[in-house]
Amino acid sequence: MNASRRTTCVLLLVCICLALWPTPAALAATAAKNDDAHFDTRSDVRSDLRLAASADTSTTALDSLTVLYVPGLQWHHVNSADMPALFSLAQRSGVGNLAVVNTAPEVLFDHVATVTSLTLEGALGDESQAARIDEQIAQHLDALPAGAALLLVGTLTADSLQASGTAEAERYYPLLPLIVLGGGIQAGCLTSSSTQRVGLVAGSDLQEFAEAIGGARTTEGAPANTDTAPGAHKGAAALDSHPAPWLLGAGDADGLLAFLQHNIDVCESVHATKEVMDLFFLCMFILVFAFAFVLLLLEINVPPKRTRLLVPASRILLLVALSYPVSTFLMFLVPPPLYPVTDTPAGMVATCAAWMVVVFFSSLLIGARKHWVYALFFLYLLTFACVLGDLLTGGPLSLTGYLNYQVDQGVRYYGIGNEGSALLFGSWVTFSGHLANRFPKLRFIPAFRRWGFLAASLVIVTICALPMLGASFGVLIWGTMGVLVAWWLLNERRIKLRYLFAVLLFTCALAVGILYADVTLNPNTHMDHLGPSLASGIVPLATELFRDVLAYSWVTITYSPVLTVAFILLLLWLLVLAAVKPGTYTEFWAKNRGLRAAFAAGLVIVLIMGAIEDSGIFMPSIYLAFLLASLIWVICDMHTWRSNYTMQSGTHVTGRELLRMALELETYRTHTIPAEAVPDALSAPLSPPADTPDGASTDEAAEKDA
């Protein structure tokens, strides 16, 4: 069976696995066998999906619904000393944070027929106001009719609204405290169908819950909610409650409220410092590029003394810059006693910086043991493991983040975001190509090139694209294309355009098919707004997707025209290096075939990302960071080898001459050319220096000297 047939069989097998994705009814049947399971895995986080399929909403239809708005309420106000009535209510109710996404919470209940909305007098700020508001809450609880449900929502004060934006569209609404009593909700930590995160409730789900209890108002004889997209009517099962996260312990009400307050503070701190930290990440790579720019121009023969300065500086700056992405995940690993210290904007920045220091010095220690390239590989693998592990465990490290979606912005509540998938594939594909390039003679590398890389990559694509896990359908297109390009080049296969075009059509069709299955069968999909377009045909669907991509990408493109122009120029330059191979890059790519595979695949991925994803230049820029890192690292190796040869032999040699000699020696070793056909000069640059241990390669010696 030739390679193309094997590839086709593998892709068909992936399609069959995706087609066997269990329906909500099957999930509900599984849930019935595990009702007593403690919350610990992602399937538990999504048990509200099973309830949506199996719950009888008629049992939760109550006589009335009361909504109490408490201005300025935060979870740290709720304690047994200052607000005993509210604390007792929180203990026997479902508690969580409400994401209203730039919308006043009062608007959520406009369409509820039987609802009593009350705003309590005063605003929480001192002990006297806390006692006064707690007394009002106690009075309303005493007057609550039998069988009625109560929603208590913390709202922003007038001063907070004015500070968050002058116009309604400009206002920033953070996560708001939410308490739900009745309506079939048990005491515990709230979650909702759209978020699938314990402790987080989407405003749309709360609206569905309220309408299921109080009934929906009608306008001109028509139901208020006329959306016919799948998942539009989740009813009372849109909300659910779980036990507190296992880290807090059962029955720890104070710990649960502190956990919810921590989530609110973290989101606000990240929102306040996001632009500064993203600018820091950008400046780090600009600094790296500035130091390494002369090295990237292979035609310039940098003097050995200057090489010994530029090479270590470029590598150290690279390690510092690559320590940042993974630290934006690790910074959420904070024990509860440290919440007050780390939850402020300054504390969040300090926590991220502290993790960067830990990760950076860990990479240095690993690299100093034997190979400095191990430091780079460590950062690649740590980034890959953090992103993939976070995805498989329900997203505890991606509630928000500097290189991730923000739940208080409502872009994506679950799955893997665009930036997360760029980090995942950028680290994995670049690591694989650099590993095969740097250590081609390791025993497992031939098997890894032939089938290991492809098999692992397809598993990663499947995890990212499955609706119940990553729910990132664009990965099916650019991820599959990039993986196949890298696999073909790793195995020295010629890439034919007709094969690429056929794979592109197949992956697009597969993505549309999975999207249709998700919207049709999954009542809690985040893509339900595409339901009408899917029902109308492929042309309306493509039109709406293109319109969304253009609208969202245009915002990021026009945010900073200077950065956009710089990104385009950098991408064009990298394309020239890969396709035209100017000057010494002809020999450079011939010598570094593993890196060439990862580099070409990365450029294909970046181009497709820019065309189909709605992140503008942000998502492709994250991926390019990994490509530039490996390119600069390998070029630093080449300059180190040339510098060492010049200093040891006393003979000046250019980078092109050194690469040609290396290629000739490689040809001699591979094809056993007669010894007399090998130039005498080959033995000098590639033989181990006098202080090199027996058996160590010249590459290792060069790294140690650097």
PDB file of N, CA and C in Angstrom, residues 373 376-377 380-381 425-440 444-445 448-449 453-454 457 482-483 485-487 489-492 589 591-602 623 626-627 630-631 634:
ATOM      1  N   VAL A 373      20.360  22.639  23.492  1.00  0.00           N
ATOM      2  CA  VAL A 373      19.110  22.552  22.748  1.00  0.00           C
ATOM      3  C   VAL A 373      18.020  21.892  23.583  1.00  0.00           C
ATOM      4  N   LEU A 376      15.592  24.426  24.910  1.00  0.00           N
ATOM      5  CA  LEU A 376      14.528  24.804  23.973  1.00  0.00           C
ATOM      6  C   LEU A 376      13.470  23.717  23.896  1.00  0.00           C
ATOM      7  N   PHE A 377      13.910  22.458  23.818  1.00  0.00           N
ATOM      8  CA  PHE A 377      12.946  21.349  23.757  1.00  0.00           C
ATOM      9  C   PHE A 377      12.089  21.287  25.020  1.00  0.00           C
ATOM     10  N   TYR A 380       9.305  23.798  24.646  1.00  0.00           N
ATOM     11  CA  TYR A 380       8.312  23.311  23.681  1.00  0.00           C
ATOM     12  C   TYR A 380       7.396  22.264  24.318  1.00  0.00           C
ATOM     13  N   LEU A 381       7.999  21.277  24.965  1.00  0.00           N
ATOM     14  CA  LEU A 381       7.211  20.184  25.539  1.00  0.00           C
ATOM     15  C   LEU A 381       6.368  20.658  26.720  1.00  0.00           C
ATOM     16  N   PHE A 425      -0.178  23.509  18.555  1.00  0.00           N
ATOM     17  CA  PHE A 425       0.411  23.003  17.315  1.00  0.00           C
ATOM     18  C   PHE A 425       1.768  23.643  17.038  1.00  0.00           C
ATOM     19  N   GLY A 426       1.930  24.917  17.417  1.00  0.00           N
ATOM     20  CA  GLY A 426       3.226  25.540  17.207  1.00  0.00           C
ATOM     21  C   GLY A 426       4.328  24.839  17.974  1.00  0.00           C
ATOM     22  N   SER A 427       4.063  24.490  19.225  1.00  0.00           N
ATOM     23  CA  SER A 427       5.072  23.801  20.026  1.00  0.00           C
ATOM     24  C   SER A 427       5.295  22.375  19.551  1.00  0.00           C
ATOM     25  N   TRP A 428       4.212  21.662  19.192  1.00  0.00           N
ATOM     26  CA  TRP A 428       4.341  20.257  18.811  1.00  0.00           C
ATOM     27  C   TRP A 428       5.031  20.079  17.463  1.00  0.00           C
ATOM     28  N   VAL A 429       4.561  20.754  16.432  1.00  0.00           N
ATOM     29  CA  VAL A 429       5.115  20.572  15.086  1.00  0.00           C
ATOM     30  C   VAL A 429       6.556  21.077  15.035  1.00  0.00           C
ATOM     31  N   THR A 430       6.818  22.227  15.637  1.00  0.00           N
ATOM     32  CA  THR A 430       8.176  22.765  15.608  1.00  0.00           C
ATOM     33  C   THR A 430       9.129  21.874  16.396  1.00  0.00           C
ATOM     34  N   PHE A 431       8.695  21.378  17.546  1.00  0.00           N
ATOM     35  CA  PHE A 431       9.532  20.461  18.313  1.00  0.00           C
ATOM     36  C   PHE A 431       9.848  19.204  17.508  1.00  0.00           C
ATOM     37  N   SER A 432       8.853  18.645  16.849  1.00  0.00           N
ATOM     38  CA  SER A 432       9.062  17.399  16.096  1.00  0.00           C
ATOM     39  C   SER A 432      10.081  17.603  14.983  1.00  0.00           C
ATOM     40  N   GLY A 433       9.934  18.695  14.230  1.00  0.00           N
ATOM     41  CA  GLY A 433      10.885  18.948  13.157  1.00  0.00           C
ATOM     42  C   GLY A 433      12.282  19.239  13.673  1.00  0.00           C
ATOM     43  N   HIS A 434      12.392  20.012  14.740  1.00  0.00           N
ATOM     44  CA  HIS A 434      13.709  20.350  15.296  1.00  0.00           C
ATOM     45  C   HIS A 434      14.368  19.111  15.897  1.00  0.00           C
ATOM     46  N   LEU A 435      13.583  18.239  16.523  1.00  0.00           N
ATOM     47  CA  LEU A 435      14.144  17.006  17.088  1.00  0.00           C
ATOM     48  C   LEU A 435      14.723  16.120  15.993  1.00  0.00           C
ATOM     49  N   ALA A 436      13.964  15.911  14.916  1.00  0.00           N
ATOM     50  CA  ALA A 436      14.460  15.088  13.813  1.00  0.00           C
ATOM     51  C   ALA A 436      15.655  15.738  13.130  1.00  0.00           C
ATOM     52  N   ASN A 437      15.722  17.046  13.170  1.00  0.00           N
ATOM     53  CA  ASN A 437      16.841  17.758  12.543  1.00  0.00           C
ATOM     54  C   ASN A 437      18.101  17.679  13.400  1.00  0.00           C
ATOM     55  N   ARG A 438      17.938  17.817  14.699  1.00  0.00           N
ATOM     56  CA  ARG A 438      19.100  17.892  15.586  1.00  0.00           C
ATOM     57  C   ARG A 438      19.671  16.527  15.922  1.00  0.00           C
ATOM     58  N   PHE A 439      18.845  15.519  16.061  1.00  0.00           N
ATOM     59  CA  PHE A 439      19.308  14.181  16.436  1.00  0.00           C
ATOM     60  C   PHE A 439      18.793  13.146  15.426  1.00  0.00           C
ATOM     61  N   PRO A 440      19.220  13.219  14.185  1.00  0.00           N
ATOM     62  CA  PRO A 440      18.686  12.292  13.170  1.00  0.00           C
ATOM     63  C   PRO A 440      19.118  10.841  13.377  1.00  0.00           C
ATOM     64  N   PHE A 444      15.029   5.941  17.697  1.00  0.00           N
ATOM     65  CA  PHE A 444      13.593   5.994  17.439  1.00  0.00           C
ATOM     66  C   PHE A 444      13.207   7.003  16.366  1.00  0.00           C
ATOM     67  N   ILE A 445      14.146   7.820  15.888  1.00  0.00           N
ATOM     68  CA  ILE A 445      13.805   8.879  14.939  1.00  0.00           C
ATOM     69  C   ILE A 445      13.249   8.332  13.617  1.00  0.00           C
ATOM     70  N   PHE A 448       9.729   7.436  14.243  1.00  0.00           N
ATOM     71  CA  PHE A 448       8.976   8.652  14.519  1.00  0.00           C
ATOM     72  C   PHE A 448       8.648   9.392  13.228  1.00  0.00           C
ATOM     73  N   ARG A 449       9.607   9.466  12.310  1.00  0.00           N
ATOM     74  CA  ARG A 449       9.358  10.142  11.036  1.00  0.00           C
ATOM     75  C   ARG A 449       8.346   9.376  10.188  1.00  0.00           C
ATOM     76  N   PHE A 453       5.054  10.484  14.189  1.00  0.00           N
ATOM     77  CA  PHE A 453       4.627  11.880  14.138  1.00  0.00           C
ATOM     78  C   PHE A 453       3.219  12.007  13.583  1.00  0.00           C
ATOM     79  N   LEU A 454       2.912  11.287  12.506  1.00  0.00           N
ATOM     80  CA  LEU A 454       1.586  11.387  11.894  1.00  0.00           C
ATOM     81  C   LEU A 454       0.506  10.873  12.837  1.00  0.00           C
ATOM     82  N   SER A 457       0.006  13.298  15.743  1.00  0.00           N
ATOM     83  CA  SER A 457      -0.579  14.558  15.279  1.00  0.00           C
ATOM     84  C   SER A 457      -2.059  14.411  14.985  1.00  0.00           C
ATOM     85  N   GLY A 482      -1.229  21.169   7.788  1.00  0.00           N
ATOM     86  CA  GLY A 482       0.127  21.369   8.273  1.00  0.00           C
ATOM     87  C   GLY A 482       0.806  20.080   8.680  1.00  0.00           C
ATOM     88  N   VAL A 483       0.073  19.203   9.328  1.00  0.00           N
ATOM     89  CA  VAL A 483       0.642  17.923   9.758  1.00  0.00           C
ATOM     90  C   VAL A 483       1.069  17.088   8.555  1.00  0.00           C
ATOM     91  N   VAL A 485       1.857  18.141   5.510  1.00  0.00           N
ATOM     92  CA  VAL A 485       3.020  18.758   4.859  1.00  0.00           C
ATOM     93  C   VAL A 485       4.292  18.419   5.637  1.00  0.00           C
ATOM     94  N   ALA A 486       4.239  18.550   6.966  1.00  0.00           N
ATOM     95  CA  ALA A 486       5.405  18.220   7.782  1.00  0.00           C
ATOM     96  C   ALA A 486       5.776  16.747   7.640  1.00  0.00           C
ATOM     97  N   TRP A 487       4.790  15.875   7.610  1.00  0.00           N
ATOM     98  CA  TRP A 487       5.054  14.433   7.507  1.00  0.00           C
ATOM     99  C   TRP A 487       5.685  14.084   6.166  1.00  0.00           C
ATOM    100  N   LEU A 489       7.474  16.047   4.208  1.00  0.00           N
ATOM    101  CA  LEU A 489       8.836  16.565   4.118  1.00  0.00           C
ATOM    102  C   LEU A 489       9.783  15.842   5.072  1.00  0.00           C
ATOM    103  N   LEU A 490       9.302  15.416   6.242  1.00  0.00           N
ATOM    104  CA  LEU A 490      10.155  14.645   7.142  1.00  0.00           C
ATOM    105  C   LEU A 490      10.605  13.339   6.513  1.00  0.00           C
ATOM    106  N   ASN A 491       9.769  12.796   5.645  1.00  0.00           N
ATOM    107  CA  ASN A 491      10.077  11.525   4.987  1.00  0.00           C
ATOM    108  C   ASN A 491      10.605  11.724   3.572  1.00  0.00           C
ATOM    109  N   GLU A 492      11.058  12.936   3.255  1.00  0.00           N
ATOM    110  CA  GLU A 492      11.680  13.242   1.965  1.00  0.00           C
ATOM    111  C   GLU A 492      10.763  12.911   0.788  1.00  0.00           C
ATOM    112  N   TRP A 589      18.974  24.900   3.996  1.00  0.00           N
ATOM    113  CA  TRP A 589      17.801  24.019   4.020  1.00  0.00           C
ATOM    114  C   TRP A 589      18.159  22.594   3.611  1.00  0.00           C
ATOM    115  N   LYS A 591      20.904  21.123   4.362  1.00  0.00           N
ATOM    116  CA  LYS A 591      21.539  20.498   5.532  1.00  0.00           C
ATOM    117  C   LYS A 591      20.539  20.249   6.656  1.00  0.00           C
ATOM    118  N   ASN A 592      19.538  21.126   6.807  1.00  0.00           N
ATOM    119  CA  ASN A 592      18.591  21.046   7.932  1.00  0.00           C
ATOM    120  C   ASN A 592      17.208  20.665   7.415  1.00  0.00           C
ATOM    121  N   ARG A 593      17.072  19.400   7.007  1.00  0.00           N
ATOM    122  CA  ARG A 593      15.823  18.963   6.378  1.00  0.00           C
ATOM    123  C   ARG A 593      14.685  18.829   7.391  1.00  0.00           C
ATOM    124  N   GLY A 594      14.996  18.438   8.617  1.00  0.00           N
ATOM    125  CA  GLY A 594      13.946  18.350   9.628  1.00  0.00           C
ATOM    126  C   GLY A 594      13.358  19.713   9.942  1.00  0.00           C
ATOM    127  N   LEU A 595      14.222  20.705  10.096  1.00  0.00           N
ATOM    128  CA  LEU A 595      13.743  22.066  10.333  1.00  0.00           C
ATOM    129  C   LEU A 595      12.965  22.579   9.127  1.00  0.00           C
ATOM    130  N   ARG A 596      13.418  22.229   7.927  1.00  0.00           N
ATOM    131  CA  ARG A 596      12.698  22.660   6.722  1.00  0.00           C
ATOM    132  C   ARG A 596      11.276  22.113   6.717  1.00  0.00           C
ATOM    133  N   ALA A 597      11.090  20.871   7.162  1.00  0.00           N
ATOM    134  CA  ALA A 597       9.746  20.289   7.196  1.00  0.00           C
ATOM    135  C   ALA A 597       8.843  21.067   8.149  1.00  0.00           C
ATOM    136  N   ALA A 598       9.332  21.345   9.374  1.00  0.00           N
ATOM    137  CA  ALA A 598       8.526  22.093  10.338  1.00  0.00           C
ATOM    138  C   ALA A 598       8.285  23.517   9.865  1.00  0.00           C
ATOM    139  N   PHE A 599       9.276  24.114   9.215  1.00  0.00           N
ATOM    140  CA  PHE A 599       9.159  25.498   8.758  1.00  0.00           C
ATOM    141  C   PHE A 599       8.127  25.610   7.641  1.00  0.00           C
ATOM    142  N   ALA A 600       8.196  24.723   6.649  1.00  0.00           N
ATOM    143  CA  ALA A 600       7.229  24.759   5.549  1.00  0.00           C
ATOM    144  C   ALA A 600       5.821  24.477   6.045  1.00  0.00           C
ATOM    145  N   ALA A 601       5.683  23.484   6.940  1.00  0.00           N
ATOM    146  CA  ALA A 601       4.363  23.186   7.493  1.00  0.00           C
ATOM    147  C   ALA A 601       3.822  24.373   8.281  1.00  0.00           C
ATOM    148  N   GLY A 602       4.694  25.037   9.036  1.00  0.00           N
ATOM    149  CA  GLY A 602       4.258  26.197   9.804  1.00  0.00           C
ATOM    150  C   GLY A 602       3.758  27.320   8.925  1.00  0.00           C
ATOM    151  N   TYR A 623       1.991  31.430  16.433  1.00  0.00           N
ATOM    152  CA  TYR A 623       2.611  30.269  15.787  1.00  0.00           C
ATOM    153  C   TYR A 623       3.983  30.644  15.220  1.00  0.00           C
ATOM    154  N   PHE A 626       7.208  30.324  17.423  1.00  0.00           N
ATOM    155  CA  PHE A 626       7.915  29.046  17.537  1.00  0.00           C
ATOM    156  C   PHE A 626       8.792  28.791  16.314  1.00  0.00           C
ATOM    157  N   LEU A 627       8.309  29.150  15.131  1.00  0.00           N
ATOM    158  CA  LEU A 627       9.123  28.969  13.924  1.00  0.00           C
ATOM    159  C   LEU A 627      10.393  29.807  13.991  1.00  0.00           C
ATOM    160  N   SER A 630      13.074  28.281  16.504  1.00  0.00           N
ATOM    161  CA  SER A 630      13.895  27.171  16.003  1.00  0.00           C
ATOM    162  C   SER A 630      14.816  27.619  14.873  1.00  0.00           C
ATOM    163  N   LEU A 631      14.332  28.498  14.008  1.00  0.00           N
ATOM    164  CA  LEU A 631      15.185  28.996  12.929  1.00  0.00           C
ATOM    165  C   LEU A 631      16.404  29.727  13.500  1.00  0.00           C
ATOM    166  N   VAL A 634      18.927  27.200  15.236  1.00  0.00           N
ATOM    167  CA  VAL A 634      19.758  26.405  14.324  1.00  0.00           C
ATOM    168  C   VAL A 634      20.786  27.285  13.623  1.00  0.00           C
TER     169      VAL A 634
END
